[in-house]
CSV table of C-alpha atoms in Angstrom, one decimal:
chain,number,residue,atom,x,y,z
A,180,UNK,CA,-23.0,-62.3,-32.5
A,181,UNK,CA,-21.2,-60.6,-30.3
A,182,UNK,CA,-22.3,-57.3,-27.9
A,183,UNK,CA,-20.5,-54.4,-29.3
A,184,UNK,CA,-18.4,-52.7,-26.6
A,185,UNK,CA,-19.7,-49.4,-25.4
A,186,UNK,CA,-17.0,-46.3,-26.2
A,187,UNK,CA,-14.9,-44.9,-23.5
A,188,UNK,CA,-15.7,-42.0,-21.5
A,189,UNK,CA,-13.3,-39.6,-22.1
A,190,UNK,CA,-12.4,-37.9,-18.6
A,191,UNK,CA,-13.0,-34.3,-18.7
A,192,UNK,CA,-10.9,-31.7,-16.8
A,193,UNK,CA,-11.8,-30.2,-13.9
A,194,UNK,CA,-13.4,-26.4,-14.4
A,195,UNK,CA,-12.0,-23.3,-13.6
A,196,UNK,CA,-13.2,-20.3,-12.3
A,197,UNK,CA,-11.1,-17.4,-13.5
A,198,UNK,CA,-9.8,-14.6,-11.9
A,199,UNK,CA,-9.0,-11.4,-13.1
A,200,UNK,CA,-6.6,-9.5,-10.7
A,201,UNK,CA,-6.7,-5.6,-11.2
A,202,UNK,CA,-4.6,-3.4,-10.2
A,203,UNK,CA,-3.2,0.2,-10.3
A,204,UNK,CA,0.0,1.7,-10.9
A,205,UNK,CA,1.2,2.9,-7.9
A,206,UNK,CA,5.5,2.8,-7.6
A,207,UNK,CA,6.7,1.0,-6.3
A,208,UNK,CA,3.7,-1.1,-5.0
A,209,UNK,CA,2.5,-1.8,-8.1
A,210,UNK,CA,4.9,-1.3,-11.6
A,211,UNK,CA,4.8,-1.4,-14.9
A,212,UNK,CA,7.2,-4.3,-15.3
A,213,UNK,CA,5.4,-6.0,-12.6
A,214,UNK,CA,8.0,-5.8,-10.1
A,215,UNK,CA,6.9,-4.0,-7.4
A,216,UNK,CA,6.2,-5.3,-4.0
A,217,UNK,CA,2.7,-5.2,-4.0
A,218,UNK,CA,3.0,-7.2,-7.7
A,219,UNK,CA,5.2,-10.0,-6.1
A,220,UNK,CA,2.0,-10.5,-3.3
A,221,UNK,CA,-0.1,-11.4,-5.9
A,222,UNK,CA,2.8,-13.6,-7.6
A,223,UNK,CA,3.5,-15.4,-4.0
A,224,UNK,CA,-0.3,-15.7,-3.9
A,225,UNK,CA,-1.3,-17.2,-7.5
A,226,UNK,CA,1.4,-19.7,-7.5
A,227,UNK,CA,-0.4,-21.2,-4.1
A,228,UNK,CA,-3.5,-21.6,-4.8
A,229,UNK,CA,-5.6,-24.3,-5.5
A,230,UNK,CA,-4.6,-25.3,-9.4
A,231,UNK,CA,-8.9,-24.6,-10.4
A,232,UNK,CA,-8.0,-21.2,-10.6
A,233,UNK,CA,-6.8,-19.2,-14.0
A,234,UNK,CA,-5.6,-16.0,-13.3
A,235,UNK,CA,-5.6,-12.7,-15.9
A,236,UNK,CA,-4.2,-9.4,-14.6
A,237,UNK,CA,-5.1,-5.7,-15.8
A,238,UNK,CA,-3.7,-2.1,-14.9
A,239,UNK,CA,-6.1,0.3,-14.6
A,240,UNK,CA,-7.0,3.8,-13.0
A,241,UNK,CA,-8.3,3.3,-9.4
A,242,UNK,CA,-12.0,4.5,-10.4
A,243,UNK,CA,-12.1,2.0,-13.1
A,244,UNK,CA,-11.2,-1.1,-10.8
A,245,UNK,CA,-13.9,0.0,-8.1
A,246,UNK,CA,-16.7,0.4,-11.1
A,247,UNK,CA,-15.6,-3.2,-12.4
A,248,UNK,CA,-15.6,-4.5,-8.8
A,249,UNK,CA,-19.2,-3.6,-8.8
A,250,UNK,CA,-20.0,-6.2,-11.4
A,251,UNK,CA,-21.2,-10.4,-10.1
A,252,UNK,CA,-20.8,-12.1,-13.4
A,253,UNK,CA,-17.6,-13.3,-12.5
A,254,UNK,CA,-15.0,-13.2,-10.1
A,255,UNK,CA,-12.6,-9.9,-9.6
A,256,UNK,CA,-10.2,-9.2,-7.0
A,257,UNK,CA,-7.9,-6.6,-6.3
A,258,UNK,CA,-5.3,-6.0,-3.3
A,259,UNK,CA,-5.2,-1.9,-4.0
A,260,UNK,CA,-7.9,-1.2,-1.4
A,261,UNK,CA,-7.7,-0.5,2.6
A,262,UNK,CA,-9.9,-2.3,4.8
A,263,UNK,CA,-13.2,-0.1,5.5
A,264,UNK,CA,-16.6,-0.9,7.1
A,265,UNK,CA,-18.2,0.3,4.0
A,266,UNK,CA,-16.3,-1.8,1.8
A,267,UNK,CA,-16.6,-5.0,4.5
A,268,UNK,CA,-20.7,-4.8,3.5
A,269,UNK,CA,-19.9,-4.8,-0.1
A,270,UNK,CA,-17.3,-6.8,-1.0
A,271,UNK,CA,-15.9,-10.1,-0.2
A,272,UNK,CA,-12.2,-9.5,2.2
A,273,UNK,CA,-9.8,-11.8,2.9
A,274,UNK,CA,-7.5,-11.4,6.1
A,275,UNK,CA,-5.2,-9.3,6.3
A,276,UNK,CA,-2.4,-9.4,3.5
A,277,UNK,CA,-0.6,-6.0,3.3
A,278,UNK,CA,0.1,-4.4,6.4
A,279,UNK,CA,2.0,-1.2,4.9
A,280,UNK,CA,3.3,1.6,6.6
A,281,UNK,CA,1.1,4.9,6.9
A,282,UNK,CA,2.4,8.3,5.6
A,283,UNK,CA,4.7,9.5,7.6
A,284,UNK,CA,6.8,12.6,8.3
A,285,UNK,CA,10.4,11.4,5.4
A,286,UNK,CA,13.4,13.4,6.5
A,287,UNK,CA,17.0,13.5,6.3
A,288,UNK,CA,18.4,10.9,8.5
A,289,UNK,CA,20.9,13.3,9.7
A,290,UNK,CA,18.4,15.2,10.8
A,291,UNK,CA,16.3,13.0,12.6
A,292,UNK,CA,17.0,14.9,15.9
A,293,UNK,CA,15.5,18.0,15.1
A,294,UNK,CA,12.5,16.2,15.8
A,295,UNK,CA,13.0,14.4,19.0
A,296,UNK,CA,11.3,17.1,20.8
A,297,UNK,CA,8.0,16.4,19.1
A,298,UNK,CA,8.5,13.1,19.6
A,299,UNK,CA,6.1,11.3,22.3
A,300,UNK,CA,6.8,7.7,23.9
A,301,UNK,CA,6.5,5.9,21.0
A,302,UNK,CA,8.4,8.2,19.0
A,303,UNK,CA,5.5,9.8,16.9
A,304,UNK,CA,6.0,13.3,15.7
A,305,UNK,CA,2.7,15.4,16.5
A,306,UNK,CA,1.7,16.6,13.5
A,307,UNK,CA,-0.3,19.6,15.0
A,308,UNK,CA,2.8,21.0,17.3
A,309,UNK,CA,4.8,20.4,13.8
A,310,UNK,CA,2.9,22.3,12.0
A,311,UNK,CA,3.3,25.3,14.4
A,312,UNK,CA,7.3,25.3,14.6
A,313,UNK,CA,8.6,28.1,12.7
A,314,UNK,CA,11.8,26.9,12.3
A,315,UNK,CA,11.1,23.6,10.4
A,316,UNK,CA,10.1,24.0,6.8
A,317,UNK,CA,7.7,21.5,5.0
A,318,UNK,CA,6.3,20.7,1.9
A,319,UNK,CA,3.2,18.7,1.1
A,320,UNK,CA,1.5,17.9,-2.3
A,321,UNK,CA,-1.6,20.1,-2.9
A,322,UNK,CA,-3.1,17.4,-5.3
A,323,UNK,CA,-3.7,14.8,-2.6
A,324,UNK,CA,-6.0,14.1,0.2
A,325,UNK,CA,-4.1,12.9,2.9
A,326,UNK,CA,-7.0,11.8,5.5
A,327,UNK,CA,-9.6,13.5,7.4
A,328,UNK,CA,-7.0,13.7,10.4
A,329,UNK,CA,-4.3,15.5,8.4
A,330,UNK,CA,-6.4,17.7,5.9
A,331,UNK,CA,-8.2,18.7,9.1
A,332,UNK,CA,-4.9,20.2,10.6
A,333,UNK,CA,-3.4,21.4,7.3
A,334,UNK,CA,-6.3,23.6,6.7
A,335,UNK,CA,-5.9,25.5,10.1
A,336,UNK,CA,-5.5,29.1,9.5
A,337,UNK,CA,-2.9,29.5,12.5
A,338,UNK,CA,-0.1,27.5,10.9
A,339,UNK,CA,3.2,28.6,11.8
A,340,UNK,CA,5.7,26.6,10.0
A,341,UNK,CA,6.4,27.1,6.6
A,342,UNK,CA,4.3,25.4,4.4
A,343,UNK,CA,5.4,24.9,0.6
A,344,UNK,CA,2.3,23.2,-1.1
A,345,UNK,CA,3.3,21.6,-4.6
A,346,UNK,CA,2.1,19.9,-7.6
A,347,UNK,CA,4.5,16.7,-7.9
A,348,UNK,CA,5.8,14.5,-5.4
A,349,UNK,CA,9.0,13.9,-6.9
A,350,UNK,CA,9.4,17.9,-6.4
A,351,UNK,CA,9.3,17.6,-3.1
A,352,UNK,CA,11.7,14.8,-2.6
A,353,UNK,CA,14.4,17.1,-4.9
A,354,UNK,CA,13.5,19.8,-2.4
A,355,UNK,CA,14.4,17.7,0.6
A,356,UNK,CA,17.4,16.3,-1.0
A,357,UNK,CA,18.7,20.1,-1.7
A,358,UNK,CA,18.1,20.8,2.1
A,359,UNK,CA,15.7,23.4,0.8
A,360,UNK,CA,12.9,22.3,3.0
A,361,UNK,CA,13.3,19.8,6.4
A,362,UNK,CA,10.1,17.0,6.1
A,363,UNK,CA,7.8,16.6,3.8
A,364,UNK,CA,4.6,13.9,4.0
A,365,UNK,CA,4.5,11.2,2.0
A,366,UNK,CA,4.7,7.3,2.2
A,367,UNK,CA,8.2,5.9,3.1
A,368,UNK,CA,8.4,3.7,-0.2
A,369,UNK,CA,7.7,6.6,-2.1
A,370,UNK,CA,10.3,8.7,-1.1
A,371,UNK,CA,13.0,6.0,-1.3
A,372,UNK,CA,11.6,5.0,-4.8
A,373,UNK,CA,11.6,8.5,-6.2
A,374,UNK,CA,15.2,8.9,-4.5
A,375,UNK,CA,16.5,6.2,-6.5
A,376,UNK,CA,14.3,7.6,-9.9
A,377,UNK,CA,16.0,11.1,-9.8
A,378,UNK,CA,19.4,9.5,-8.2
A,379,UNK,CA,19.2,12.2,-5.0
A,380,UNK,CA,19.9,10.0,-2.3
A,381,UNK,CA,20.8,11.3,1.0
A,382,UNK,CA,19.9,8.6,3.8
A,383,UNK,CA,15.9,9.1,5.0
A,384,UNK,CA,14.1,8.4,7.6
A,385,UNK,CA,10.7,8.5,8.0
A,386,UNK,CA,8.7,8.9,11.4
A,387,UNK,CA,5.2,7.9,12.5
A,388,UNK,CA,3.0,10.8,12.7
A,389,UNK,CA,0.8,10.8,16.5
A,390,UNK,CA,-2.4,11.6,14.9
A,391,UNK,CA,-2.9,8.2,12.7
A,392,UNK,CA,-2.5,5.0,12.7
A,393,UNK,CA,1.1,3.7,12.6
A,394,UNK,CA,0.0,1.2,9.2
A,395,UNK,CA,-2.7,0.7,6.9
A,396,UNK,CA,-3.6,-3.0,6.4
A,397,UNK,CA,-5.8,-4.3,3.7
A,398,UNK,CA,-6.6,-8.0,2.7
A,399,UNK,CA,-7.7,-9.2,-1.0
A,400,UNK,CA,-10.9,-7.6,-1.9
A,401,UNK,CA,-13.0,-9.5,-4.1
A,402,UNK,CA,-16.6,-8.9,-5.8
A,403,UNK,CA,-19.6,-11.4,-4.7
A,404,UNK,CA,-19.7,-13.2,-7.8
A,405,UNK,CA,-20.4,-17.4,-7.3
A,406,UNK,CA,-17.2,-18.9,-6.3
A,407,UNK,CA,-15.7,-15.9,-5.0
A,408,UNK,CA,-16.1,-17.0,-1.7
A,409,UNK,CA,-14.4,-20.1,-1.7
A,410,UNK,CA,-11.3,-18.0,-3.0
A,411,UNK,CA,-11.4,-15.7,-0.2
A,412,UNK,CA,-11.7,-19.0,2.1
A,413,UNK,CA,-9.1,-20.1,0.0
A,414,UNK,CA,-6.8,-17.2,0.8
A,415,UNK,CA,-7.6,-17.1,4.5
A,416,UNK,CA,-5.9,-20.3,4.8
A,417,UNK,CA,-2.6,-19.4,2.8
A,418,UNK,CA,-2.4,-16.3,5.0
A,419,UNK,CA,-3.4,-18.3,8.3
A,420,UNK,CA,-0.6,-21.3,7.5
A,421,UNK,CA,2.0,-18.4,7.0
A,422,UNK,CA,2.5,-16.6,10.3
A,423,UNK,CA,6.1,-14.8,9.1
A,424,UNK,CA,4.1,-13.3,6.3
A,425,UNK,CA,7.1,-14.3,3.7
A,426,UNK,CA,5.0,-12.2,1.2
A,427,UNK,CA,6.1,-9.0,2.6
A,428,UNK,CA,10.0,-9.6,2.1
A,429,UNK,CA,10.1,-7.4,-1.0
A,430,UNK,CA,8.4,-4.4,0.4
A,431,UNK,CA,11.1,-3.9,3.0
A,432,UNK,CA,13.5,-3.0,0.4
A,433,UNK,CA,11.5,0.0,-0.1
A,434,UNK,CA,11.8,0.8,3.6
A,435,UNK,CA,13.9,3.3,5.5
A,436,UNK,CA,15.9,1.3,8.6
A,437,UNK,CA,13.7,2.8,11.2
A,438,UNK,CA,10.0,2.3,9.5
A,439,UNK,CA,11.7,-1.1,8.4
A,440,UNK,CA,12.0,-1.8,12.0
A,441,UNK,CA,8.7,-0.1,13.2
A,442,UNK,CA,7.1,-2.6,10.8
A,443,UNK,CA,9.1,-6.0,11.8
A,444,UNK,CA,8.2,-5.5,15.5
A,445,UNK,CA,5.8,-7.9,16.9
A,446,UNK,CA,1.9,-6.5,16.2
């Protein structure tokens, strides 16, 4: 009688640990249609990673995202958040993958040297002696904080310049398109994304403000779940074999020439 032949092991495939990517919308960083620049860094950085990875992506408000980052059942990650010491003892952060630049002083490019005298060594505008030049009309949003620095100086009672303080940001890019104010502060991409929007396109330039730093970087934050640290090992080494950064190619279509430049120049 013969042995009867044991069955065969069926191979099994390797697990995954799944990701879920969140995100906000933030044009044109992050879009609807998933084609912002900050959209294609998570597309450059999915298609590279090791294959035990699945990968789920969700839009939600910014306090939503930080609530659900706050959960260790799984693994969540976002690339919407800045780089802080308070968020370094929390959370799990890669190297540095989005070095964007800060909010800066847009303009009309033909304009640009009406500002020169403000303009130290670098060519940062200082923000304070700006804001005390009666002949240069700005307009800020009065619904957003713009940093500790700024908000310090925009709250002084001895401003001299004019001040138009609005509720929409694409208000005050129609405003500097009609010549009806001369700078206003916002984020380079933003202007040049709204331009396009509302089809008011004079050239603009924007220039670095002396006050803060010339560009926010931020890596991949992830929650401590198990296994999120091997994906932020994971991503260290994607970032760390990729000196020229090729994931930042589409955010310099969003850029004024000169921040373009300010960006591109060795750091």
């Amino acid at each position: 009688m013969t042995a009867l032949s044991a069955p065969a092991v069926q191979a099994q495939p390797p697990a995954q640990d799944n990701i879920l990517w969140l995100k906000t919308d933030w044009p044109p960083v992050f879009m609807p249609d998933g084609k912002g620049f900050g959209d294609a860094v998570l597309a450059w950085l999915q298609a590279r990673l090791p294959p035990g990875y699945s990968h789920e992506t969700r839009r939600l408000p910014l306090p939503r995202v930080l609530k659900m980052m706050e959960g260790r059942q799984s693994i969540i990650c976002t690339s919407n958040l800045l780089r802080t010491p308070a968020r370094e003892a929390q959370f799990l952060i890669s190297r540095d993958v989005m070095r964007m630049p800060a909010l800066g002083l847009v303009v009309r490019s033909a304009d640009v040297e009406a500002f020169r005298p403000l303009r130290d060594a670098r060519g940062m505008v200082g923000f304070r002696e700006l804001l005390h030049q009666p002949n240069l009309d700005g307009a800020i949003n009065e619904n957003r904080a713009y940093g500790a620095a700024l908000d310090g100086l925009l709250r002084d009672p001895t401003i001299a310049a004019p001040l138009i303080r609005l509720s929409k940001t694409s208000t005050m890019v129609s405003m500097l398109a009609a010549k009806r104010v001369d700078w206003i502060l916002l984020y380079p991409f933003e202007a040049i994304w709204l331009a396009r929007e509302e089809q008011a396109i004079p050239a603009l330039s924007t220039l670095g403000l002396a006050e803060i730093p010339a560009f926010n970087r931020g890596g991949v934050t992830c929650n401590r779940a198990p296994g999120a640290d091997r994906l932020v090992a994971a991503i260290d080494g994607l970032i760390e074999s990729h000196p020229d950064e090729p994931w930042l190619k589409p955010m310099y279509d969003w850029l004024d020439p000169e921040t373009r430049q300010r960006l591109s120049a060795p750091h």
